[in-house]
CSV table of C-alpha atoms and ligand atoms in Angstrom, one decimal:
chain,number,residue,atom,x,y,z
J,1,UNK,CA,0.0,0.0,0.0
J,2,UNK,CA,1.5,3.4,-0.8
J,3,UNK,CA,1.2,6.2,1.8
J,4,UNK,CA,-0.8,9.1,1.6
J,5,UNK,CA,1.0,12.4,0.4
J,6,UNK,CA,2.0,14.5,2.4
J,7,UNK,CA,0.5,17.3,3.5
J,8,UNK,CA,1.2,20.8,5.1
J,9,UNK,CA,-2.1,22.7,6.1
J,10,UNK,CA,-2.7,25.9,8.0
J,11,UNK,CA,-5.2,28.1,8.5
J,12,UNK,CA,-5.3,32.0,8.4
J,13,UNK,CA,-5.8,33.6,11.8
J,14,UNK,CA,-4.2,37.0,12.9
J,15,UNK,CA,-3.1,35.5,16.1
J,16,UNK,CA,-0.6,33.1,14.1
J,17,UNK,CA,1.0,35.5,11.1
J,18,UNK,CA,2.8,32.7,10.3
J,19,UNK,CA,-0.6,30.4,10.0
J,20,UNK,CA,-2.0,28.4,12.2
J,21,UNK,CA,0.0,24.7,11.2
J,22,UNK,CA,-2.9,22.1,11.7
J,23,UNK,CA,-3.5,18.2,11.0
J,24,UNK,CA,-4.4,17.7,7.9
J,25,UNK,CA,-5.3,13.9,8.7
J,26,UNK,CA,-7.9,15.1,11.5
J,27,UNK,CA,-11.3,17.1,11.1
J,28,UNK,CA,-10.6,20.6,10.8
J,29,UNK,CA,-13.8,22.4,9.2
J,30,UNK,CA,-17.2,22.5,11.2
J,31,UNK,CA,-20.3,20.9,9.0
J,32,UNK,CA,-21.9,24.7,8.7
J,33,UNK,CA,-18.9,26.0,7.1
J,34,UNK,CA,-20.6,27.9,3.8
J,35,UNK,CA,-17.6,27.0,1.9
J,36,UNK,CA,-19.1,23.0,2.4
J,37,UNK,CA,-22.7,23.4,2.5
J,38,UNK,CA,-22.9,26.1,-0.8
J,39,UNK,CA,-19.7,25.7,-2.1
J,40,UNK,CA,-19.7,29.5,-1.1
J,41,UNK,CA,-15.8,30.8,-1.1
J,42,UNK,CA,-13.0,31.1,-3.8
J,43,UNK,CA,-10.0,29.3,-4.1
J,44,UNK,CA,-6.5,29.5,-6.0
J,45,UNK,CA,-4.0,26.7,-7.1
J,46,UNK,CA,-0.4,27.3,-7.6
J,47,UNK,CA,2.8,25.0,-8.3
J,48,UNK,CA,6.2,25.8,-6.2
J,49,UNK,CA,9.5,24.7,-8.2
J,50,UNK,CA,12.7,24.6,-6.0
J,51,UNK,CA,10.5,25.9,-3.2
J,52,UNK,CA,9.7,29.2,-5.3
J,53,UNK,CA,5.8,29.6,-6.0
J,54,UNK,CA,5.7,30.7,-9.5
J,55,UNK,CA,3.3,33.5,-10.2
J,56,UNK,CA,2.8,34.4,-6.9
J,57,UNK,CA,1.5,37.9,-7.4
J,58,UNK,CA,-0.9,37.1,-10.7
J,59,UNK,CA,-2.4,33.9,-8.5
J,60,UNK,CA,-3.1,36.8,-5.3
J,61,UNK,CA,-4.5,39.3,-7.6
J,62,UNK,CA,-7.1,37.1,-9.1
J,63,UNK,CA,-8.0,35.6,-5.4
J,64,UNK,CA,-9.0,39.3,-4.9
J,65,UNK,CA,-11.1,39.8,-7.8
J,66,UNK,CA,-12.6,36.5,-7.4
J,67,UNK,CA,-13.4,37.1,-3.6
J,68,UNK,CA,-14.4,40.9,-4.6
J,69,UNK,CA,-16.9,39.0,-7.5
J,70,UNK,CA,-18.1,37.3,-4.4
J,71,UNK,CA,-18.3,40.0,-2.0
J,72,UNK,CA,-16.4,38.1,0.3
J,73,UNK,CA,-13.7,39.8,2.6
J,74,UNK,CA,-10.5,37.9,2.7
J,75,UNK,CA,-7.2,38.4,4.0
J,76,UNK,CA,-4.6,40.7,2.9
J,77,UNK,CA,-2.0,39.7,0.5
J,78,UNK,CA,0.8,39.8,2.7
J,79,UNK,CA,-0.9,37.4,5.5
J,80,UNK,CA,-1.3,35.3,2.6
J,81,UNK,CA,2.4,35.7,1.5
J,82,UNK,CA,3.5,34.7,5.3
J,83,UNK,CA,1.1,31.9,5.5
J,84,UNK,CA,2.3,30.4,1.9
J,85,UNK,CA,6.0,30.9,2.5
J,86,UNK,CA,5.9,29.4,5.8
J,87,UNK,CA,3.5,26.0,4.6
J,88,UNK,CA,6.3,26.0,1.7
J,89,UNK,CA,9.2,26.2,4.2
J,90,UNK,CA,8.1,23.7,6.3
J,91,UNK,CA,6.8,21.3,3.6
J,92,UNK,CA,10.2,20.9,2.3
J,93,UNK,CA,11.8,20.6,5.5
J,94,UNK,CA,9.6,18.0,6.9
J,95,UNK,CA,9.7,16.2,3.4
J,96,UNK,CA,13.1,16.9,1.6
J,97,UNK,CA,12.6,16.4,-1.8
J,98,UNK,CA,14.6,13.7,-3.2
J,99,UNK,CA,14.8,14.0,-6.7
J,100,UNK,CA,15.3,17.9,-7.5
J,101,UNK,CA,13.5,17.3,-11.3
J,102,UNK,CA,10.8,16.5,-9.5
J,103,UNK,CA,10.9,19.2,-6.6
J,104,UNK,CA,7.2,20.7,-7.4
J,105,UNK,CA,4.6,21.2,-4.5
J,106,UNK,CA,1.0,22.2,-5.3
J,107,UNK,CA,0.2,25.0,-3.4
J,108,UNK,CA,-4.1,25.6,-2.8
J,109,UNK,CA,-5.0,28.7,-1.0
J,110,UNK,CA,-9.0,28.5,-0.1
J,111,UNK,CA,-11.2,30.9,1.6
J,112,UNK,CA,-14.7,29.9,2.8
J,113,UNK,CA,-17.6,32.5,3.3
J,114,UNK,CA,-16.8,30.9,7.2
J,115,UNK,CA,-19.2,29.2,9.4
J,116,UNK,CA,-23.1,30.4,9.3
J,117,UNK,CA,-23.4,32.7,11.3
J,118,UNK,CA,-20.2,34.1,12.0
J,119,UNK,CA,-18.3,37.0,10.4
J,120,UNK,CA,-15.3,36.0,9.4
J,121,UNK,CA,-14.2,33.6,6.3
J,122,UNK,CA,-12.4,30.4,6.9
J,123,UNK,CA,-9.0,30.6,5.0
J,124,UNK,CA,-6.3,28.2,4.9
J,125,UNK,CA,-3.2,27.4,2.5
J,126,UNK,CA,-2.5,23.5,2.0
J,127,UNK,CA,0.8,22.3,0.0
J,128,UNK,CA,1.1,18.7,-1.2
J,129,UNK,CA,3.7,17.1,-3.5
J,130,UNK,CA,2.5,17.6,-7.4
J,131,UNK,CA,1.5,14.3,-8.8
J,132,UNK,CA,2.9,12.5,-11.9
J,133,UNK,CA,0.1,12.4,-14.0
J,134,UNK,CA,1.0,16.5,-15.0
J,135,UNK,CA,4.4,15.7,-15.4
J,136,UNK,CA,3.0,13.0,-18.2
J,137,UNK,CA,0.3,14.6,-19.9
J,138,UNK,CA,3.3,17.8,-20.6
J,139,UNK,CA,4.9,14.6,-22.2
J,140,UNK,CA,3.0,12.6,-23.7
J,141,UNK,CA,0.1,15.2,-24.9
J,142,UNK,CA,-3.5,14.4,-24.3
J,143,UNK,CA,-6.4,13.5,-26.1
J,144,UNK,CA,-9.7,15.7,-25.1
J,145,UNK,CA,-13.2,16.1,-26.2
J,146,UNK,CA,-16.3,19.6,-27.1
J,147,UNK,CA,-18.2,19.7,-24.8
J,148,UNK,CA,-21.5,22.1,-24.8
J,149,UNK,CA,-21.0,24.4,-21.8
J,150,UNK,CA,-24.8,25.5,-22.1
J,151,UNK,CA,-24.8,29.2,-21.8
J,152,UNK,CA,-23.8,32.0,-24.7
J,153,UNK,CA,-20.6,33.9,-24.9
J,154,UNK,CA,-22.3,37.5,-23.6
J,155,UNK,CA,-23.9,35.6,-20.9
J,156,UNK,CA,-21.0,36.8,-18.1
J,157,UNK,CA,-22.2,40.3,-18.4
J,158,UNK,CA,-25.4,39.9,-18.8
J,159,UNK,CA,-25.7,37.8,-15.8
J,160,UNK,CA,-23.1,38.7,-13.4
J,161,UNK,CA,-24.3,36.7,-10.9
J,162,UNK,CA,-23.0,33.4,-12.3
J,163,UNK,CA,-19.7,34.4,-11.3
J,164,UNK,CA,-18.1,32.8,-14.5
J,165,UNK,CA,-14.6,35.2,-14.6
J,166,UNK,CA,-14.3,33.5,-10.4
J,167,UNK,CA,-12.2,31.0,-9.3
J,168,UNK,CA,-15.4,29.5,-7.0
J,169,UNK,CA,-15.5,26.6,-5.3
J,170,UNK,CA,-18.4,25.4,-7.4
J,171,UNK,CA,-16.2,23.1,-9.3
J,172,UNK,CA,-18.7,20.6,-9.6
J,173,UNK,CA,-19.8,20.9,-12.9
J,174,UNK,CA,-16.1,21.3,-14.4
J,175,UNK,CA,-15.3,17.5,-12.4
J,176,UNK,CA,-18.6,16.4,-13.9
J,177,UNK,CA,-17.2,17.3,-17.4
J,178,UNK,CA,-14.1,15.8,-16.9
J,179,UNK,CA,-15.7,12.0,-15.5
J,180,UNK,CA,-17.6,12.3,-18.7
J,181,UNK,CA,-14.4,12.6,-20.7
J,182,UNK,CA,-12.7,9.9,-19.2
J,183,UNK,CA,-15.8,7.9,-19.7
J,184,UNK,CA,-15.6,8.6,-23.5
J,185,UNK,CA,-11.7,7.2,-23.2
J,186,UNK,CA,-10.6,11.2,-23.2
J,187,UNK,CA,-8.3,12.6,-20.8
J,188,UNK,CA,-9.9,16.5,-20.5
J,189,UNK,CA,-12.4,18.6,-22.4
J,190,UNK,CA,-12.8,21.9,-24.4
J,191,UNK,CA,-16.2,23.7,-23.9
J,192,UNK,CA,-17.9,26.1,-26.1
J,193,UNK,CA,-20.6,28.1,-25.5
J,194,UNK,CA,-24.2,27.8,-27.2
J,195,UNK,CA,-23.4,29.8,-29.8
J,196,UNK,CA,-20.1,28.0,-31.3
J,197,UNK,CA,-17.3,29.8,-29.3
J,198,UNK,CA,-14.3,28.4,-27.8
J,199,UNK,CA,-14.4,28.4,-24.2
J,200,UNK,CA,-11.8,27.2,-22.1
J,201,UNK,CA,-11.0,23.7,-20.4
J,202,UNK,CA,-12.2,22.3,-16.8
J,203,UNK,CA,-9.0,23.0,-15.4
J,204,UNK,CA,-7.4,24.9,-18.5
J,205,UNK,CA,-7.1,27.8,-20.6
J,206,UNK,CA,-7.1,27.0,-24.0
J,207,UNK,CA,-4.0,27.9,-27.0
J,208,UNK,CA,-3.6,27.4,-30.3
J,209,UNK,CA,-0.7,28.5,-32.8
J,210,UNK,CA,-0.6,29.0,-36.7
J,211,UNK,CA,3.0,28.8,-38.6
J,212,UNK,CA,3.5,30.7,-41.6
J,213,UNK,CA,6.2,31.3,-43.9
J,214,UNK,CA,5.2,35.1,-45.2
J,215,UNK,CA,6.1,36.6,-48.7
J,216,UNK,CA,9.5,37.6,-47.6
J,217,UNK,CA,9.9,34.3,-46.6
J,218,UNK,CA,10.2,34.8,-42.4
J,219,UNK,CA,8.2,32.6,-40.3
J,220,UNK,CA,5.4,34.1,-38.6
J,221,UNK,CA,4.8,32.5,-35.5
J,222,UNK,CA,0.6,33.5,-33.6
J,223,UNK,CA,0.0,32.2,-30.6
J,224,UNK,CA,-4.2,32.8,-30.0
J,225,UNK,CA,-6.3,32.1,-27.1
J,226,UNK,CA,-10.5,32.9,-26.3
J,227,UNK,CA,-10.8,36.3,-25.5
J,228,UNK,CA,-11.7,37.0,-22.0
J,229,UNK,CA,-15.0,38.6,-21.9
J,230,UNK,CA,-16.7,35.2,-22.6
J,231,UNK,CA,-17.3,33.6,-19.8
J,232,UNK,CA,-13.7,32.4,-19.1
J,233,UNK,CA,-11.1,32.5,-16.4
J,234,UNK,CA,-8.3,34.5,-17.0
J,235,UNK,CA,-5.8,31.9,-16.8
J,236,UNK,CA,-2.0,33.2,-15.1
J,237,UNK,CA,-0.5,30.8,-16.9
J,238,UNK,CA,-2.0,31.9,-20.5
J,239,UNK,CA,-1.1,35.5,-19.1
J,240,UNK,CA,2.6,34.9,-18.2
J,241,UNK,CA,3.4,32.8,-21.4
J,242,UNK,CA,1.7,35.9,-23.7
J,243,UNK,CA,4.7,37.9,-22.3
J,244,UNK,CA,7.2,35.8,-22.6
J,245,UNK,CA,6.0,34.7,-26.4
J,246,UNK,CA,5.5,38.4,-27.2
J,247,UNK,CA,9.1,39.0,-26.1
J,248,UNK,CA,10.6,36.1,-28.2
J,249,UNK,CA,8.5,37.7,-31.4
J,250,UNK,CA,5.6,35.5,-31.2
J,251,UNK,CA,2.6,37.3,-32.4
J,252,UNK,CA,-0.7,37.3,-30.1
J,253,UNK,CA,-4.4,36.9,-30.8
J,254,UNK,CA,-7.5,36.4,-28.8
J,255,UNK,CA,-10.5,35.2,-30.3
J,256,UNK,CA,-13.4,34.8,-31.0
J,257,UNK,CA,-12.9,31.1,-31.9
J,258,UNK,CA,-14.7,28.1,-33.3
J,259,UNK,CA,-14.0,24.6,-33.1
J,260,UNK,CA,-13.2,24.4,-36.1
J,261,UNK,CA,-10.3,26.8,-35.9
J,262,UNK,CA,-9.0,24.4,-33.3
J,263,UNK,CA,-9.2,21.1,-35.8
J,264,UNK,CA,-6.6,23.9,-38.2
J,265,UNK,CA,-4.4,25.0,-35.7
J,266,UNK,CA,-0.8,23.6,-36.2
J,267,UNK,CA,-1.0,23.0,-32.3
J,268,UNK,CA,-3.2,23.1,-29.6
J,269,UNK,CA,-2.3,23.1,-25.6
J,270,UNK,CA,-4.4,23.2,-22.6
J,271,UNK,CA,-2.2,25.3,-20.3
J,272,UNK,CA,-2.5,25.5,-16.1
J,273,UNK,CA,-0.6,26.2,-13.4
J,274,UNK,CA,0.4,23.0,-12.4
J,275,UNK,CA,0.3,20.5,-15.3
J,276,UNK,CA,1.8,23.5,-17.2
J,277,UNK,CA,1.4,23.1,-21.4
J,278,UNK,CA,-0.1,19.7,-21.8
J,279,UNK,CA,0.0,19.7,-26.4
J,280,UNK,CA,-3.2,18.3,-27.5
J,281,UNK,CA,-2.9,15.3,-29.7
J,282,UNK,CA,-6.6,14.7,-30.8
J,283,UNK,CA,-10.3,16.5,-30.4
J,284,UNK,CA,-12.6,13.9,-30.8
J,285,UNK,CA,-10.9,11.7,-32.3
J,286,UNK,CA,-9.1,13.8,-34.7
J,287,UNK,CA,-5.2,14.7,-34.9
J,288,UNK,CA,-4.5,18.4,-34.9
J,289,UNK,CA,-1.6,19.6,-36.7
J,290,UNK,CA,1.6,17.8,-37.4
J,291,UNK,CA,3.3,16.0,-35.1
J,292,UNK,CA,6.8,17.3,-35.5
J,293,UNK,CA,5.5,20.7,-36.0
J,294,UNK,CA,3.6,20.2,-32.6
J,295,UNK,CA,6.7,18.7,-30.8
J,296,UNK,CA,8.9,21.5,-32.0
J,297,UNK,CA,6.5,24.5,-30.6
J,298,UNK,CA,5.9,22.7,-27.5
J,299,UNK,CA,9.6,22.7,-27.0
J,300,UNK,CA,9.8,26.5,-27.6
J,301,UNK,CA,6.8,27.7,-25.6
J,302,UNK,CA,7.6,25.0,-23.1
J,303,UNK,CA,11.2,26.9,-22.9
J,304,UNK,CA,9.4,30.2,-22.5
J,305,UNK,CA,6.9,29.3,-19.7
J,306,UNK,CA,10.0,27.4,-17.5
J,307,UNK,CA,12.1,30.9,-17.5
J,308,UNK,CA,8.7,32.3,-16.0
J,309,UNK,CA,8.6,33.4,-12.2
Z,1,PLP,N1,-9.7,28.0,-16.5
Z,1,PLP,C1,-10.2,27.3,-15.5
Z,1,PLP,C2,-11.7,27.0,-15.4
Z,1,PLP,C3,-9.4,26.8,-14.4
Z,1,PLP,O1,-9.9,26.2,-13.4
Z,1,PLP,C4,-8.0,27.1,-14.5
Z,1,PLP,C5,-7.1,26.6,-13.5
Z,1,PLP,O2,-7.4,25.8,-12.6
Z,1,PLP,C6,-7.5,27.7,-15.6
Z,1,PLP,C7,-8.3,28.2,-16.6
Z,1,PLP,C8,-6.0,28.0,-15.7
Z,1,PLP,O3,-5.6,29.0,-14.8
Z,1,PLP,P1,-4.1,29.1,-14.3
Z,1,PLP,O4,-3.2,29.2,-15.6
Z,1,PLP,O5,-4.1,30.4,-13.6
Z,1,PLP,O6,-3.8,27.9,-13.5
């Protein structure tokens, strides 16, 4: 029997500004806590290389606007910046890493709308050792299916109250998507929206890229992902890699798109923080691109997103 990961936890709480280090194998939450009975709170996961969280500041700033979406008060960043460093510190001393290829920690920050009743949220930071199975979809490329997401692309500002540019902790419907892929043999998903846009993954924001040789015989490297006012997460991963491919003299797009711009693309990805630029290999069922074309601009923009703090 293997042994569970594992796993630092601790919660928030201005009498410990370093957190408040709890058991992670015991009960820790009470059975009124909003963030269990509506799935009422916001959340954030990030991946720490070498003990470094990458990202740090994008990952805080979009806790804020989703908790602000929310009207939820949370903590300040830099109780959330002591809380991290010290679950990362003591992760990593309790749990050396062996292998330094492999020295990546998942790092969730959650924060409930607390218990009923009471004022103040329930926040904690939690870091566990990042599985394999990122590590191999970056590698081996995944296969993933359309899925009908159910609403329009204008529906996020038309109804605000869906919350649909929040990290929430209604996730239920995105794991639902992703049982039904594996289901149909597919490892993740790409929705669009009821009328024939793009969305964005489960889990994932979601790329493509177009080569082209143009009349003065340069390659012209585009790099395109949804635009943001559809509904969709603004993914720090997507955002960070824009930079670093703008700097190299990659040239940016955001939709709209349609499926069938992503059967055309010379490469598709589903990036995230943690399982990083997993290349897409099929969408239902059908190859996209070439593979050494796809293998050669993973490389690249694989390159770019490692150099990325
Ligand atoms: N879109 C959704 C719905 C997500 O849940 C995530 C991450 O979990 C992403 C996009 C990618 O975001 P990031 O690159 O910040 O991890």
């Amino acid at each position: 029997m293997t042994s569970p990961a594992p796993v630092v936890l601790a919660f928030l709480d201005p009498a410990y500004p370093d957190g408040r280090v709890a058991d992670a194998s015991k009960p820790q939450l009470l059975v009124t806590d909003l963030g269990v009975t509506r799935g009422d709170g916001v959340f954030e996961t990030m991946l720490a290389v070498g003990g470094t969280v990458r990202k740090m500041q994008a990952h805080l700033d979009r806790l804020a606007g989703s908790a602000a979406a929310l009207d939820l008060e949370i903590p300040d960043q830099q109780a959330w910046r002591r809380v991290i460093a010290a679950a990362v510190a003591r992760h990593r001393l309790e749990n050396p890493p062996a292998d330094p290829a492999a020295d990546e920690l998942v790092v969730k920050l959650v924060v409930t709308r607390g218990v009923e009743g009471a004022p103040t949220p329930t926040a904690w930071v939690q870091a566990t050792p990042a599985g394999a199975a990122g590590r191999r979809q970056r590698e081996t490329g995944i296969d993933v299916i359309l899925l009908d997401r159910g609403y329009d692309s204008d529906v996020a500002d038309r109804a605000p109250w869906l919350l649909l540019g929040a990290k929430t902790l209604s996730y239920a419907v995105n794991m639902a998507a992703l049982r039904h892929a594996h289901k149909q043999g597919a490892d993740d998903v790409i929705f669009f929206s009821s009328d024939g846009r793009v969305l964005e993954g489960p889990t994932s924001t979601v790329l493509l890229a177009h080569v082209e040789k143009s009349d003065d015989g340069t390659t012209v490297k585009r790099l395109i992902t949804p635009q943001l006012d559809s509904g969709i997460l603004a993914g720090t991963s997507q955002g960070a890699l824009f930079a670093a491919a703008k700097a190299a003299g990659w040239e940016l797009g955001y939709g709209p798109l349609e499926p069938r711009d992503l059967m055309d693309a010379d490469a598709v990805w589903l990036i995230s923080s943690v399982r990083l630029l997993a290349p897409v290999n099929r969408i239902d069922g059908k190859e996209i691109g070439t593979p050494a074309l796809q293998k050669e601009l993973t490389a690249e923009l694989g390159e770019l997103f490692a150099g990325i703090q």
